mmCIF file of C-alpha atoms in Angstrom:
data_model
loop_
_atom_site.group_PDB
_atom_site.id
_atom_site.type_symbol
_atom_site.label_atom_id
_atom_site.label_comp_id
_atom_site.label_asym_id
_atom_site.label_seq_id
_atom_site.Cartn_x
_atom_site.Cartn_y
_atom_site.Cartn_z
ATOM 1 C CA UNK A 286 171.056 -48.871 -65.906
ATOM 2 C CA UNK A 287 173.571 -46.129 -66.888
ATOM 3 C CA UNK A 288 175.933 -47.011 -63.757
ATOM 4 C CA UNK A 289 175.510 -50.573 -64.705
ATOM 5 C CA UNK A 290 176.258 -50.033 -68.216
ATOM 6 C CA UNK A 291 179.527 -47.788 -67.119
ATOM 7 C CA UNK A 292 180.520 -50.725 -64.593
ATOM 8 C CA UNK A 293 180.183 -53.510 -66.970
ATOM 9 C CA UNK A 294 181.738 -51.299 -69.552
ATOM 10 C CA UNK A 295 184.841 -50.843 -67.606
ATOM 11 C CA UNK A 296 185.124 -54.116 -66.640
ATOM 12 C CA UNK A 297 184.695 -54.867 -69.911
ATOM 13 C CA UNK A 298 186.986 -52.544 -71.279
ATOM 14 C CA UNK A 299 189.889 -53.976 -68.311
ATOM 15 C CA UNK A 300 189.043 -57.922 -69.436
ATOM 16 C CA UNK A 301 189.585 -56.792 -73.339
ATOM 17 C CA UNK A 302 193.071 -54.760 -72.312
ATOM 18 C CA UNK A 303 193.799 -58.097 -70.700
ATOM 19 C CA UNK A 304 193.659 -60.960 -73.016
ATOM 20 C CA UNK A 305 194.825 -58.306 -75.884
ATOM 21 C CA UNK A 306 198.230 -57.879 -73.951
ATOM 22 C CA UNK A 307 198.292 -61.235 -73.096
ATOM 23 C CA UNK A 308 198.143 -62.392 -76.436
ATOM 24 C CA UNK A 309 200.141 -59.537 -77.673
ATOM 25 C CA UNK A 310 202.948 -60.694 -75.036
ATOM 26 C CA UNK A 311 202.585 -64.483 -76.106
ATOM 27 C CA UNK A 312 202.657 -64.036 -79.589
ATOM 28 C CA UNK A 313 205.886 -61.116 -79.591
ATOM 29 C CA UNK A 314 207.514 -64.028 -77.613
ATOM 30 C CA UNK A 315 207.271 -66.245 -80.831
ATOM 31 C CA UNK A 316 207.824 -63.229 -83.964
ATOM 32 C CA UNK A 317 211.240 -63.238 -85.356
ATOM 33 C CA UNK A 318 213.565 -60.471 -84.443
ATOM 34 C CA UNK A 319 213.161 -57.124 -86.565
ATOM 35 C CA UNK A 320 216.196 -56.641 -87.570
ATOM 36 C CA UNK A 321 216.335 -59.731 -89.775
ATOM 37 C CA UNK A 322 215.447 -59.177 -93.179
ATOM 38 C CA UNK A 323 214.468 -62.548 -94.534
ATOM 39 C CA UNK A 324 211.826 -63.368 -92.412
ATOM 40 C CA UNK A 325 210.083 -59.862 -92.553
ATOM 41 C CA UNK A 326 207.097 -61.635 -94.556
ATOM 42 C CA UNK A 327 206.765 -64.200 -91.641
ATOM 43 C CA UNK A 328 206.913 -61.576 -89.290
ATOM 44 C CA UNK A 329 204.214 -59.349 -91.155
ATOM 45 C CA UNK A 330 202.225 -62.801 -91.643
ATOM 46 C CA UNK A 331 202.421 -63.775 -87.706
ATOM 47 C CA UNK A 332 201.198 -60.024 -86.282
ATOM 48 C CA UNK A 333 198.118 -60.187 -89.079
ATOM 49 C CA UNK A 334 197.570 -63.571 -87.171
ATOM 50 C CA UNK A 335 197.905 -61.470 -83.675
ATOM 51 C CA UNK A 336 195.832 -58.685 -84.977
ATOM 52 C CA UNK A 337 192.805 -61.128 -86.382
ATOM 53 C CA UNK A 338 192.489 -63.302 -83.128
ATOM 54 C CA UNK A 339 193.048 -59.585 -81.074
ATOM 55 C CA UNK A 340 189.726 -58.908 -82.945
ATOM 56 C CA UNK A 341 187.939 -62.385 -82.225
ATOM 57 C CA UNK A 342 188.659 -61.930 -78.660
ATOM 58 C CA UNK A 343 186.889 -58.500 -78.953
ATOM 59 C CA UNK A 344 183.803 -60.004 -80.704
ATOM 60 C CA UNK A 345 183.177 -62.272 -78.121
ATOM 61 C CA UNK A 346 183.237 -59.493 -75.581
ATOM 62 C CA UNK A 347 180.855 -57.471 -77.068
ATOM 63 C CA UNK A 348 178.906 -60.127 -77.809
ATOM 64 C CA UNK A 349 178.848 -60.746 -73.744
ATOM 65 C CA UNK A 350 178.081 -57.749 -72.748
ATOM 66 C CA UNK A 351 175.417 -56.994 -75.845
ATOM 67 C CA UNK A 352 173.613 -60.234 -74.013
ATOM 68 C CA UNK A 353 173.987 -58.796 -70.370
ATOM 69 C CA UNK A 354 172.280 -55.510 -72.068
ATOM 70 C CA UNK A 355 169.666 -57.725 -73.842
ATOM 71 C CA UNK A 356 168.658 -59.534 -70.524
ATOM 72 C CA UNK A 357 168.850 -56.281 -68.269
ATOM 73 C CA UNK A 358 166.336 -54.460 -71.113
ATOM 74 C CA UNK A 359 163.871 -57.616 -70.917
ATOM 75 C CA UNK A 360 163.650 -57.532 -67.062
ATOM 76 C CA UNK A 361 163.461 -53.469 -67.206
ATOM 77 C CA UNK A 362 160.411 -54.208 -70.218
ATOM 78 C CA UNK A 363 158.783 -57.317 -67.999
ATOM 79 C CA UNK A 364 158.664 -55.185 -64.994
ATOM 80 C CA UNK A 365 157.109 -52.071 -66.629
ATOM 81 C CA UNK A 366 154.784 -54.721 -68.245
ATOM 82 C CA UNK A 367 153.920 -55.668 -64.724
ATOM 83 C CA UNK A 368 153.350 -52.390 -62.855
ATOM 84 C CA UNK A 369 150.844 -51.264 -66.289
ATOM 85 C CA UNK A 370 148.894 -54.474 -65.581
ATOM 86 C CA UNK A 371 148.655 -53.570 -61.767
ATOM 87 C CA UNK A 372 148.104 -49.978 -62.922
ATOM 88 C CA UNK A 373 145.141 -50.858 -64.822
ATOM 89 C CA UNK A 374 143.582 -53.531 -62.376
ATOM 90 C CA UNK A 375 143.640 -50.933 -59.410
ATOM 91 C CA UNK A 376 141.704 -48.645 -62.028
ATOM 92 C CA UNK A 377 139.156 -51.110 -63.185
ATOM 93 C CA UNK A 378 138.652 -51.903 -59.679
ATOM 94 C CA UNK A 379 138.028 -48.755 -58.296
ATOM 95 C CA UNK A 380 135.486 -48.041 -61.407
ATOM 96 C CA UNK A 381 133.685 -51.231 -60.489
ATOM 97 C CA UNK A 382 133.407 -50.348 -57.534
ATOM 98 C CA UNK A 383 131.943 -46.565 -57.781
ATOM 99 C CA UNK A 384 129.454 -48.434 -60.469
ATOM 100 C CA UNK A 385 128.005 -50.586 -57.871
ATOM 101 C CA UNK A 386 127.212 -48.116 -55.381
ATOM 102 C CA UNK A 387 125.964 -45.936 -58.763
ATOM 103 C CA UNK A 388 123.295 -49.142 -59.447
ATOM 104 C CA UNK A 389 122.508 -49.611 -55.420
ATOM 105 C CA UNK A 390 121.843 -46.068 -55.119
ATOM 106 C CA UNK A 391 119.733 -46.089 -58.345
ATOM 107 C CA UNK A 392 118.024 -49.162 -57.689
ATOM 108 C CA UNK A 393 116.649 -48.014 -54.389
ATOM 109 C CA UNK A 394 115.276 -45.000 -55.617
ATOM 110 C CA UNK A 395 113.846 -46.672 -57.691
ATOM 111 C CA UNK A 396 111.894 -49.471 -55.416
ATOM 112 C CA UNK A 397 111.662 -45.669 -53.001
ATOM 113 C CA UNK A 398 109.770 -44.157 -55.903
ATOM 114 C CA UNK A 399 107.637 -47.828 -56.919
ATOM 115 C CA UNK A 400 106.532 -47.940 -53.702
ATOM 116 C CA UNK A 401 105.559 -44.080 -53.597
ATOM 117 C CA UNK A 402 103.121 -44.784 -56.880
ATOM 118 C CA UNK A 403 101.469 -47.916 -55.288
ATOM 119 C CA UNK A 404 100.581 -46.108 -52.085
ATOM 120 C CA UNK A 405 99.098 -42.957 -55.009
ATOM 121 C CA UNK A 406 97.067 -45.732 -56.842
ATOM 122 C CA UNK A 407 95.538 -47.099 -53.564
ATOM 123 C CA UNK A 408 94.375 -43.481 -52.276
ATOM 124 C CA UNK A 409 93.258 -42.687 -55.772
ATOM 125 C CA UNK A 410 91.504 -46.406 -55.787
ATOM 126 C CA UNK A 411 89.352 -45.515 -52.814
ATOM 127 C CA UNK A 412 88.112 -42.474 -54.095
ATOM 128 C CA UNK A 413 87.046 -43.755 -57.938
ATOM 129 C CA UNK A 414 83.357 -43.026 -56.693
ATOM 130 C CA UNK A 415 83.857 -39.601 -55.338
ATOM 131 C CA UNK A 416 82.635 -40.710 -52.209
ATOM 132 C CA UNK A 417 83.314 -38.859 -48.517
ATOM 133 C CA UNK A 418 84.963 -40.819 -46.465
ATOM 134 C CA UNK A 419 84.722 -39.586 -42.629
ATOM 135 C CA UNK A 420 87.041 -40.337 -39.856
ATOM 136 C CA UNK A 421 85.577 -43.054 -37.787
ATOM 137 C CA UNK A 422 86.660 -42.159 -34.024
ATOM 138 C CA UNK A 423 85.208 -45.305 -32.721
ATOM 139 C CA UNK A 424 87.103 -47.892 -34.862
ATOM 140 C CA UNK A 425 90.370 -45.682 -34.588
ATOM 141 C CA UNK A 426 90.151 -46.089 -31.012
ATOM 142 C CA UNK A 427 89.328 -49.494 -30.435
ATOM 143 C CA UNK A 428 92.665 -50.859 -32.933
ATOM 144 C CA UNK A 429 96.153 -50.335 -31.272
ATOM 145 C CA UNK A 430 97.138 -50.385 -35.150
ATOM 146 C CA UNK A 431 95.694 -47.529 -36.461
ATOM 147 C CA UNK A 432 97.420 -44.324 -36.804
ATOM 148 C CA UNK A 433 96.114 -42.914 -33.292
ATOM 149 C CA UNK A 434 97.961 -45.518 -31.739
ATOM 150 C CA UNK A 435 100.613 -46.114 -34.159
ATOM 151 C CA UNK A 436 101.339 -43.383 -36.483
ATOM 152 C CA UNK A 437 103.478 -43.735 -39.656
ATOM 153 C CA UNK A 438 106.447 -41.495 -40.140
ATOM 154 C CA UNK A 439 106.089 -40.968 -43.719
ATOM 155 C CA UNK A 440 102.706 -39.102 -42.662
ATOM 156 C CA UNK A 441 104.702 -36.307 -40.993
ATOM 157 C CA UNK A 442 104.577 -37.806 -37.135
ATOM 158 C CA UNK A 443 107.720 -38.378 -35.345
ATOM 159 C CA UNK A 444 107.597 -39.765 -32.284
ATOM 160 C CA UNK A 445 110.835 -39.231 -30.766
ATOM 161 C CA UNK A 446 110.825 -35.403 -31.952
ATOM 162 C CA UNK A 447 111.999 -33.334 -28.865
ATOM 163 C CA UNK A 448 113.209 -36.523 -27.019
ATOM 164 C CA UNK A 449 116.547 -34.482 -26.333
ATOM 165 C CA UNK A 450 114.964 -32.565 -24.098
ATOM 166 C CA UNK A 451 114.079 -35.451 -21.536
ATOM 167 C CA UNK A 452 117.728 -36.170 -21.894
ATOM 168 C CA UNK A 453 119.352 -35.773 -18.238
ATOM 169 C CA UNK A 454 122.385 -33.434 -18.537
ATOM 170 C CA UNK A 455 124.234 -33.683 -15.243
ATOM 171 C CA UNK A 456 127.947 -32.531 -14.575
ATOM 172 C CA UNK A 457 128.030 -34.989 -11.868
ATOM 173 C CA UNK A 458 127.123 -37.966 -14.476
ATOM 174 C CA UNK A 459 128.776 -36.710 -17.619
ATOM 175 C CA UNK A 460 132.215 -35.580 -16.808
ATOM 176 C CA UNK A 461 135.181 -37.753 -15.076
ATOM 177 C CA UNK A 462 135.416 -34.872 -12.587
ATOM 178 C CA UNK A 463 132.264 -34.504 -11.753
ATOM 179 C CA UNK A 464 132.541 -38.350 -10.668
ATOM 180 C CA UNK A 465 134.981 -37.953 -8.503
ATOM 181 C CA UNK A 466 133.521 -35.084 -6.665
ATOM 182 C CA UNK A 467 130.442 -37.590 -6.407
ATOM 183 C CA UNK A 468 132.509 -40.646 -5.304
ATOM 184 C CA UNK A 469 133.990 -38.608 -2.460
ATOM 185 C CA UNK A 470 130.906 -36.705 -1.314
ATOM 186 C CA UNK A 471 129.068 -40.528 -0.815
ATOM 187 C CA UNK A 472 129.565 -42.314 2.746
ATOM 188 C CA UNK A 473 131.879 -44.614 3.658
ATOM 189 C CA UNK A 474 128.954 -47.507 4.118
ATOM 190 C CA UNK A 475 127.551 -47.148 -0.234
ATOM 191 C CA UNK A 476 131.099 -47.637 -1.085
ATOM 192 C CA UNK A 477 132.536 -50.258 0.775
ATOM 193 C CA UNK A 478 129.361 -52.091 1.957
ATOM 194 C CA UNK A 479 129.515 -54.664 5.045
ATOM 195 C CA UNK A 480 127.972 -57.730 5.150
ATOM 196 C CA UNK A 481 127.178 -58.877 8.764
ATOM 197 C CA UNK A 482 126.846 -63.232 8.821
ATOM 198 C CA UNK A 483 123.685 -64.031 10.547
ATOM 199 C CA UNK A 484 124.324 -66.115 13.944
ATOM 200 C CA UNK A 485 124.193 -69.306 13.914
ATOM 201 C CA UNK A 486 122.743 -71.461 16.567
ATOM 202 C CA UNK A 487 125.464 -73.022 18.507
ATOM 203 C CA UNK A 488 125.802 -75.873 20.832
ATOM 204 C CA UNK A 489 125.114 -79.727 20.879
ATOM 205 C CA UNK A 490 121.038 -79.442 19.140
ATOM 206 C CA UNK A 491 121.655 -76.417 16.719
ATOM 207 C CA UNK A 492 121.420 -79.082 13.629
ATOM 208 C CA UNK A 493 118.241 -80.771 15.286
ATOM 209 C CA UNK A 494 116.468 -77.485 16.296
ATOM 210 C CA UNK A 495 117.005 -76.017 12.641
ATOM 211 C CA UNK A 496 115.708 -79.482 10.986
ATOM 212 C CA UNK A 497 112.813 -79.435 13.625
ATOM 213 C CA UNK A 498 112.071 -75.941 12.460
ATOM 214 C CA UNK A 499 111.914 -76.483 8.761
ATOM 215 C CA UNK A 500 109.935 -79.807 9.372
ATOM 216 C CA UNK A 501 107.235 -77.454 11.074
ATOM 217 C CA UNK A 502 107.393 -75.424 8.098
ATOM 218 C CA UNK A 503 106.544 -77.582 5.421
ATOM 219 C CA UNK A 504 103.668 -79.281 7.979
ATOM 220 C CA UNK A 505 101.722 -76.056 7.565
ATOM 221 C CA UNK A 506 101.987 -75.855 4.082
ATOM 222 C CA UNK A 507 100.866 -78.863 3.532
ATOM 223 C CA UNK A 508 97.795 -78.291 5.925
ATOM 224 C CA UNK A 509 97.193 -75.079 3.761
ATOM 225 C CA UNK A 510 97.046 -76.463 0.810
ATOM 226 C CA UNK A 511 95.020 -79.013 1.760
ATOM 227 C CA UNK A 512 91.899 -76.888 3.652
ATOM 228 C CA UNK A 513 92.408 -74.747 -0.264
ATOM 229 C CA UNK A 514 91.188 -77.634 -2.021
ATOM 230 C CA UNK A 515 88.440 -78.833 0.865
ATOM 231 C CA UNK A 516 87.250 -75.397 0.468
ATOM 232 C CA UNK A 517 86.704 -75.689 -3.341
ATOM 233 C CA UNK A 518 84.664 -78.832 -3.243
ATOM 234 C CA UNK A 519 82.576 -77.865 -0.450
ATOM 235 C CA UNK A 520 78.952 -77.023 -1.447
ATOM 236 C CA UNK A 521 77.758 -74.196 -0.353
ATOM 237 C CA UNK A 522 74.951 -74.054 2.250
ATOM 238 C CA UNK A 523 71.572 -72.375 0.829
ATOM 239 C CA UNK A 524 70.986 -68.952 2.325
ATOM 240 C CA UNK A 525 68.769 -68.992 5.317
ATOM 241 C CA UNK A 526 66.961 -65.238 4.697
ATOM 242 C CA UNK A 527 67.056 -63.373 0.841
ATOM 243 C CA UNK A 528 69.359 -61.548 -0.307
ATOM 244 C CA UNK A 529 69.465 -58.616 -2.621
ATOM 245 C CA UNK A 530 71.326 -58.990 -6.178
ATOM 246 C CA UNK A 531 73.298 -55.963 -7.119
ATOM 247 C CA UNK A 532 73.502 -55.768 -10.870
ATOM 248 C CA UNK A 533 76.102 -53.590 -12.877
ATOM 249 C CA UNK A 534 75.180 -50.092 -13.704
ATOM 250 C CA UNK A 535 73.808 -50.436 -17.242
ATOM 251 C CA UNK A 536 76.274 -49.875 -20.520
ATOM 252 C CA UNK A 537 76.504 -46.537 -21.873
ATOM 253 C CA UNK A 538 74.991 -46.156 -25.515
ATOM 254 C CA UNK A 539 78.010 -46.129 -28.212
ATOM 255 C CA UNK A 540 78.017 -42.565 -29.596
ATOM 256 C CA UNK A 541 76.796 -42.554 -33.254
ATOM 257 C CA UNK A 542 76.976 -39.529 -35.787
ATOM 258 C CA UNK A 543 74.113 -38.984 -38.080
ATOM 259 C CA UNK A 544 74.895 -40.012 -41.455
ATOM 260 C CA UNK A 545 74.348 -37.211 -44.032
ATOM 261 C CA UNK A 546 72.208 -37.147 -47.073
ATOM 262 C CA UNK A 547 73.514 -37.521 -50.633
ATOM 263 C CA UNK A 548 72.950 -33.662 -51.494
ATOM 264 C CA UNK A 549 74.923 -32.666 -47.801
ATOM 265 C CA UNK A 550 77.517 -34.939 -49.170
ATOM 266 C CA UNK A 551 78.066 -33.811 -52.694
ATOM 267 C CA UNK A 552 77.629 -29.971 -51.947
ATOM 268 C CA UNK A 553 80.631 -30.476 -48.968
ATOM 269 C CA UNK A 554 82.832 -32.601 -51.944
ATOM 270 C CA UNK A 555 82.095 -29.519 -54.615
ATOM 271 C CA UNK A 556 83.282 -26.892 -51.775
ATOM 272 C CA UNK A 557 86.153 -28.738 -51.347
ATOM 273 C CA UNK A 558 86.943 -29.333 -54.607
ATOM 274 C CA UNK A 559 86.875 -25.602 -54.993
ATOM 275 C CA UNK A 560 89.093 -25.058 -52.192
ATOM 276 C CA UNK A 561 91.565 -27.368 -54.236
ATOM 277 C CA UNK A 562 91.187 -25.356 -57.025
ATOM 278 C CA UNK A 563 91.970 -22.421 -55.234
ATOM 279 C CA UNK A 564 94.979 -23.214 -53.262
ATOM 280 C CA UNK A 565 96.884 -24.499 -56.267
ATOM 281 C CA UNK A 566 96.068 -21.206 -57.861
ATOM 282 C CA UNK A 567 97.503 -19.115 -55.151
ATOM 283 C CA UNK A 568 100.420 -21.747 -54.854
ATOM 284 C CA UNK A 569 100.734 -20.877 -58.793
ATOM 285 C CA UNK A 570 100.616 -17.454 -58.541
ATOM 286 C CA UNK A 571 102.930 -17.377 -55.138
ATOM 287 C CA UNK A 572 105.435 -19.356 -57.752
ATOM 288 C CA UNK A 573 105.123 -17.103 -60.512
ATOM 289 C CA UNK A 574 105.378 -14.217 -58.192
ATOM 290 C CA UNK A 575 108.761 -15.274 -57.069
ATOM 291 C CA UNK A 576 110.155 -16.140 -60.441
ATOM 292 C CA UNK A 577 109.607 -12.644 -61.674
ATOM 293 C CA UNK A 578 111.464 -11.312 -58.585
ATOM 294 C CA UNK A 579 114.322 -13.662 -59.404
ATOM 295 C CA UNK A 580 114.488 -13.978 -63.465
ATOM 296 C CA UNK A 581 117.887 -12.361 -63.199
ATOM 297 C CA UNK A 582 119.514 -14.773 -60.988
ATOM 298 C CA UNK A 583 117.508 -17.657 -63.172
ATOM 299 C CA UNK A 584 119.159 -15.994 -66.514
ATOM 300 C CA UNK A 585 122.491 -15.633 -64.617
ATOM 301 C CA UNK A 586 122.196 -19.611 -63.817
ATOM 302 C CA UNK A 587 121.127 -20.730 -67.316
ATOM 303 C CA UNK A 588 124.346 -18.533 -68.731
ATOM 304 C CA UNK A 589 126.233 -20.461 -66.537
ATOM 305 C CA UNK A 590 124.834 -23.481 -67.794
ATOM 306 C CA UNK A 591 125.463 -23.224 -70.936
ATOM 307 C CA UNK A 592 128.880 -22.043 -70.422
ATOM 308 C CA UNK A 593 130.032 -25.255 -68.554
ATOM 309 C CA UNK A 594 130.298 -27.266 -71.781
ATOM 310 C CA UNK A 595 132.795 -24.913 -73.389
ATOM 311 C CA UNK A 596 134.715 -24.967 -69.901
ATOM 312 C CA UNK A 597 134.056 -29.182 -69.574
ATOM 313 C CA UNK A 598 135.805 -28.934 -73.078
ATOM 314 C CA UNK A 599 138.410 -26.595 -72.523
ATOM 315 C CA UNK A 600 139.401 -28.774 -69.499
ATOM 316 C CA UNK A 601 139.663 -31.986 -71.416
ATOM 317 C CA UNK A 602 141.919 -30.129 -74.279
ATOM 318 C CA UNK A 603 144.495 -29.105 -71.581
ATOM 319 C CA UNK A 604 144.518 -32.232 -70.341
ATOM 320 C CA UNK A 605 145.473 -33.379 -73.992
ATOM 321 C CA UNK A 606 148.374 -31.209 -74.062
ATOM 322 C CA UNK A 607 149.791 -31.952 -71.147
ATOM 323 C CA UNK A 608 149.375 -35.275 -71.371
ATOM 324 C CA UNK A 609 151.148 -35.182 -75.101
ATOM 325 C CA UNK A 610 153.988 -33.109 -73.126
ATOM 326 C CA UNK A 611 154.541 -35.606 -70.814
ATOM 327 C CA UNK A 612 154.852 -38.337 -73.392
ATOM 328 C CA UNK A 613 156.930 -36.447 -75.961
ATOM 329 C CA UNK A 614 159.371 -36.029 -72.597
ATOM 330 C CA UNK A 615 159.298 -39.710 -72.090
ATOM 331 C CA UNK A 616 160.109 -40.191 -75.221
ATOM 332 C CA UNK A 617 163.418 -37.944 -75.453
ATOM 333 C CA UNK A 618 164.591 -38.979 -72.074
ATOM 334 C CA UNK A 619 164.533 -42.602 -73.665
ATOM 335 C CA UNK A 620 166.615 -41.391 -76.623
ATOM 336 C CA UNK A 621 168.736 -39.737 -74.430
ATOM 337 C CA UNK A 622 169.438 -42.877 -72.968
ATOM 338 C CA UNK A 623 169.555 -45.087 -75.958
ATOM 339 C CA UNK A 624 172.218 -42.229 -77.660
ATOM 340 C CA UNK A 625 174.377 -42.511 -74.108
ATOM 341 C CA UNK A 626 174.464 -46.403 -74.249
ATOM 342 C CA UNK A 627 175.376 -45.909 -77.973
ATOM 343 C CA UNK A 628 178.394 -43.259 -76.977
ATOM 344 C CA UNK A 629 179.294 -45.707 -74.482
ATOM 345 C CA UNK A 630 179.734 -48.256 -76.358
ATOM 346 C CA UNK A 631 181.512 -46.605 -79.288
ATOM 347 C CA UNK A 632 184.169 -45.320 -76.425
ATOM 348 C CA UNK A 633 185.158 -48.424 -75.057
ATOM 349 C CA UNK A 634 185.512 -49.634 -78.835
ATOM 350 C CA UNK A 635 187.627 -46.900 -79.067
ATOM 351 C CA UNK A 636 189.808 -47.577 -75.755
ATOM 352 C CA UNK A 637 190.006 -50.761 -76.768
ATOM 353 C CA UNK A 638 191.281 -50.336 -80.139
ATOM 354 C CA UNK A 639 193.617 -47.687 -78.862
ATOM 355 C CA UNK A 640 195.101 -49.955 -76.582
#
C-alpha cells in the first residue's frame, strides 16, 4: 500500500503541477502588464481569481485520490474480513472433528464396558443358589459350539497364537534373487511347456470311423443304465440253505459320574470359598508389600501432580503475554503506517503549494 500510495502520490503531485501551470500560463496570458499603474487593482483582482480556482483544482485532487485510498482500505479490510472467517472455519472444523472421534471413542467403551456387566450379572445369575456346577464332558463333546470346539477369545484362548512359526521362510520364495536363481535352476520343459496335437485319423472314413465310435459309446451306456434299473426291480430269489445274521457288536455304556451328596457338595463350596478368601489376601498383602517398597516414587509422583497445575497455569500466563506483545506490535506497525500516509500526504500538499 505504501508504494501505491507513493505512486499515486506522485502522479498526483505531476497532474496538480500540471493544470496549476496550465492555468497559471492561461490566465498570465490575460493579466494586464505590471508596469501599468491603473489597472494594478484588476491585476491583484484577476491573480486572487488564479489563486482561488489553483486551489479548487487541488480539492478535487485530493478528493480523488482520498477516494482511491478509501476503496484500496475497504478491499485491504474485506479481505482480512475474509481470511478471519476462513481462519475460524478451519478451527471449528478441526475441533469438530477431534470431538467426534472424543464421543466414538467414549461411546464404545462404553457399550465395551455394558456388555462386560451383562456377561458379570449372568455368571452371578447362575450361581444365586450357591450351587456346584461341574463340567459336563459328555455334552461339551457332543456340541461343535461349545468352548472345546469353539473357544472364545475373551476367555484367554487364541487360536492363531504361534501361527508364525508354521510360516514358510524360504530365500528362494521371498526374495527377487532368490527367484531367479530358482527360474534358472528349473528345466527347459516346466518353463516353456509343449503341447503335442493328438493324431488325427486321416483318409477318406476318418469322419465315419470317429462317428461310428462315439455311436458305440453311447450304445453301452444306454445298455448300462438300463440292466441298473432291471436290477433294482428284480425280486430277490429266497435263499435255498440258512444263513447266519451277523449283528453289530453291542453299544458301549455312556460313562456317567456319580453325583455327590448335598454335604460332599457344600463342604467342597466352603473349601473353596476359603481358598478365595485366601488368595485375595495374599494378592492384598503382595500389593501392600510393593507399595511400601515404592512410597517414595508414589510421593515423588503425587508432588508432581500437584505441581502440574501451577506449571498448566504458568503456561497459559506466558501465552498471555506474548500474545498481548504481538498485538501491541500490530498495533504500532498500523500507526506507523497511518502516520506515513499522513506525512505523505502533508508533503505533496507541500510540493504542491510550493510549486
Amino acid at each position: 500500500s505504501k508504494l501505491y500510495h507513493a505512486e499515486y502520490g506522485s502522479r498526483y503531485q505531476r497532474r496538480v503541477r500540471e493544470a496549476v501551470v496550465s492555468t497559471q500560463s492561461t490566465g498570465e496570458k490575460t493579466l494586464p502588464p505590471v508596469d501599468d499603474v491603473s489597472q494594478l487593482s484588476k491585476r491583484r483582482a484577476m491573480m486572487e481569481e488564479l489563486e482561488r480556482k489553483e486551489w479548487v483544482i487541488r480539492e478535487r485532487e485530493i478528493e480523488k485520490l482520498q477516494q482511491v485510498r478509501l476503496q484500496v482500505l475497504k478491499q485491504i479490510l474485506e479481505k482480512r474480513e475474509e481470511d478471519n472467517n476462513n481462519t475460524n472455519t478451519e478451527r471449528l472444523n478441526a475441533i469438530w472433528s477431534k470431538k467426534q472421534v472424543a464421543k466414538d471413542s467414549k461411546f464404545k467403551k462404553m457399550r465395551t464396558e455394558n456388555i462386560k456387566s451383562l456377561r458379570k450379572l449372568a455368571a452371578e445369575r447362575e450361581k444365586v443358589e450357591g450351587k456346584l456346577s461341574r463340567r459336563n464332558v459328555v455334552s461339551d463333546y457332543s456340541s461343535f459350539a461349545s468352548q472345546v470346539y469353539a473357544p472364545q477369545t475373551r476367555v484367554g484362548v487364541f487360536l492363531d497364537r504361534g501361527s508364525e512359526l508354521y510360516n514358510v521362510k524360504n530365500r528362494y520364495l521371498n526374495t527377487y534373487e532368490g527367484l531367479l536363481e530358482l527360474e534358472n535352476s528349473l528345466p527347459d520343459y516346466v518353463t516353456q511347456p509343449r503341447i503335442k496335437l493328438p493324431n488325427l485319423i486321416a483318409g477318406k472314413g476318418g469322419a465315419k470311423k470317429r462317428f461310428e465310435k462315439r455311436l458305440k459309446e453311447l450304445d453301452d451306456t444306454a445298455e448300462l443304465i438300463k440292466l441298473e434299473k432291471e436290477k433294482q426291480f428284480e425280486v430277490p430269489a429266497p435263499p435255498r440253505f440258512l444263513q447266519k445274521v451277523v449283528r453289530p457288536p453291542p453299544r458301549p455304556p455312556t460313562p456317567s459320574v456319580e453325583t455327590p451328596s448335598e454335604e460332599d457338595e457344600r463342604r467342597e463350596l466352603a473349601v473353596i470359598f476359603l481358598q478365595q478368601l485366601l488368595r485375595g489376601r495374599a494378592i492384598q498383602n503382595m500389593m501392600q508389600e510393593g507399595k511400601e517398597k515404592r512410597m517414595e516414587l508414589i510421593d515423588e509422583l503425587r508432588s508432581t501432580e500437584a505441581l502440574k497445575p501451577e506449571a498448566e497455569k504458568l503456561n497459559r500466563d506466558s501465552k498471555k503475554a506474548a500474545r498481548a506483545v504481538q498485538r501491541k506490535q500490530r498495533m504500532m506497525h498500523h500507526k506507523e503506517n497511518l502516520a506515513n500516509e499522513m506525512l505523505e500526504g502533508m508533503g505533496g500538499k507541500n510540493i504542491g503549494q510550493m510549486s
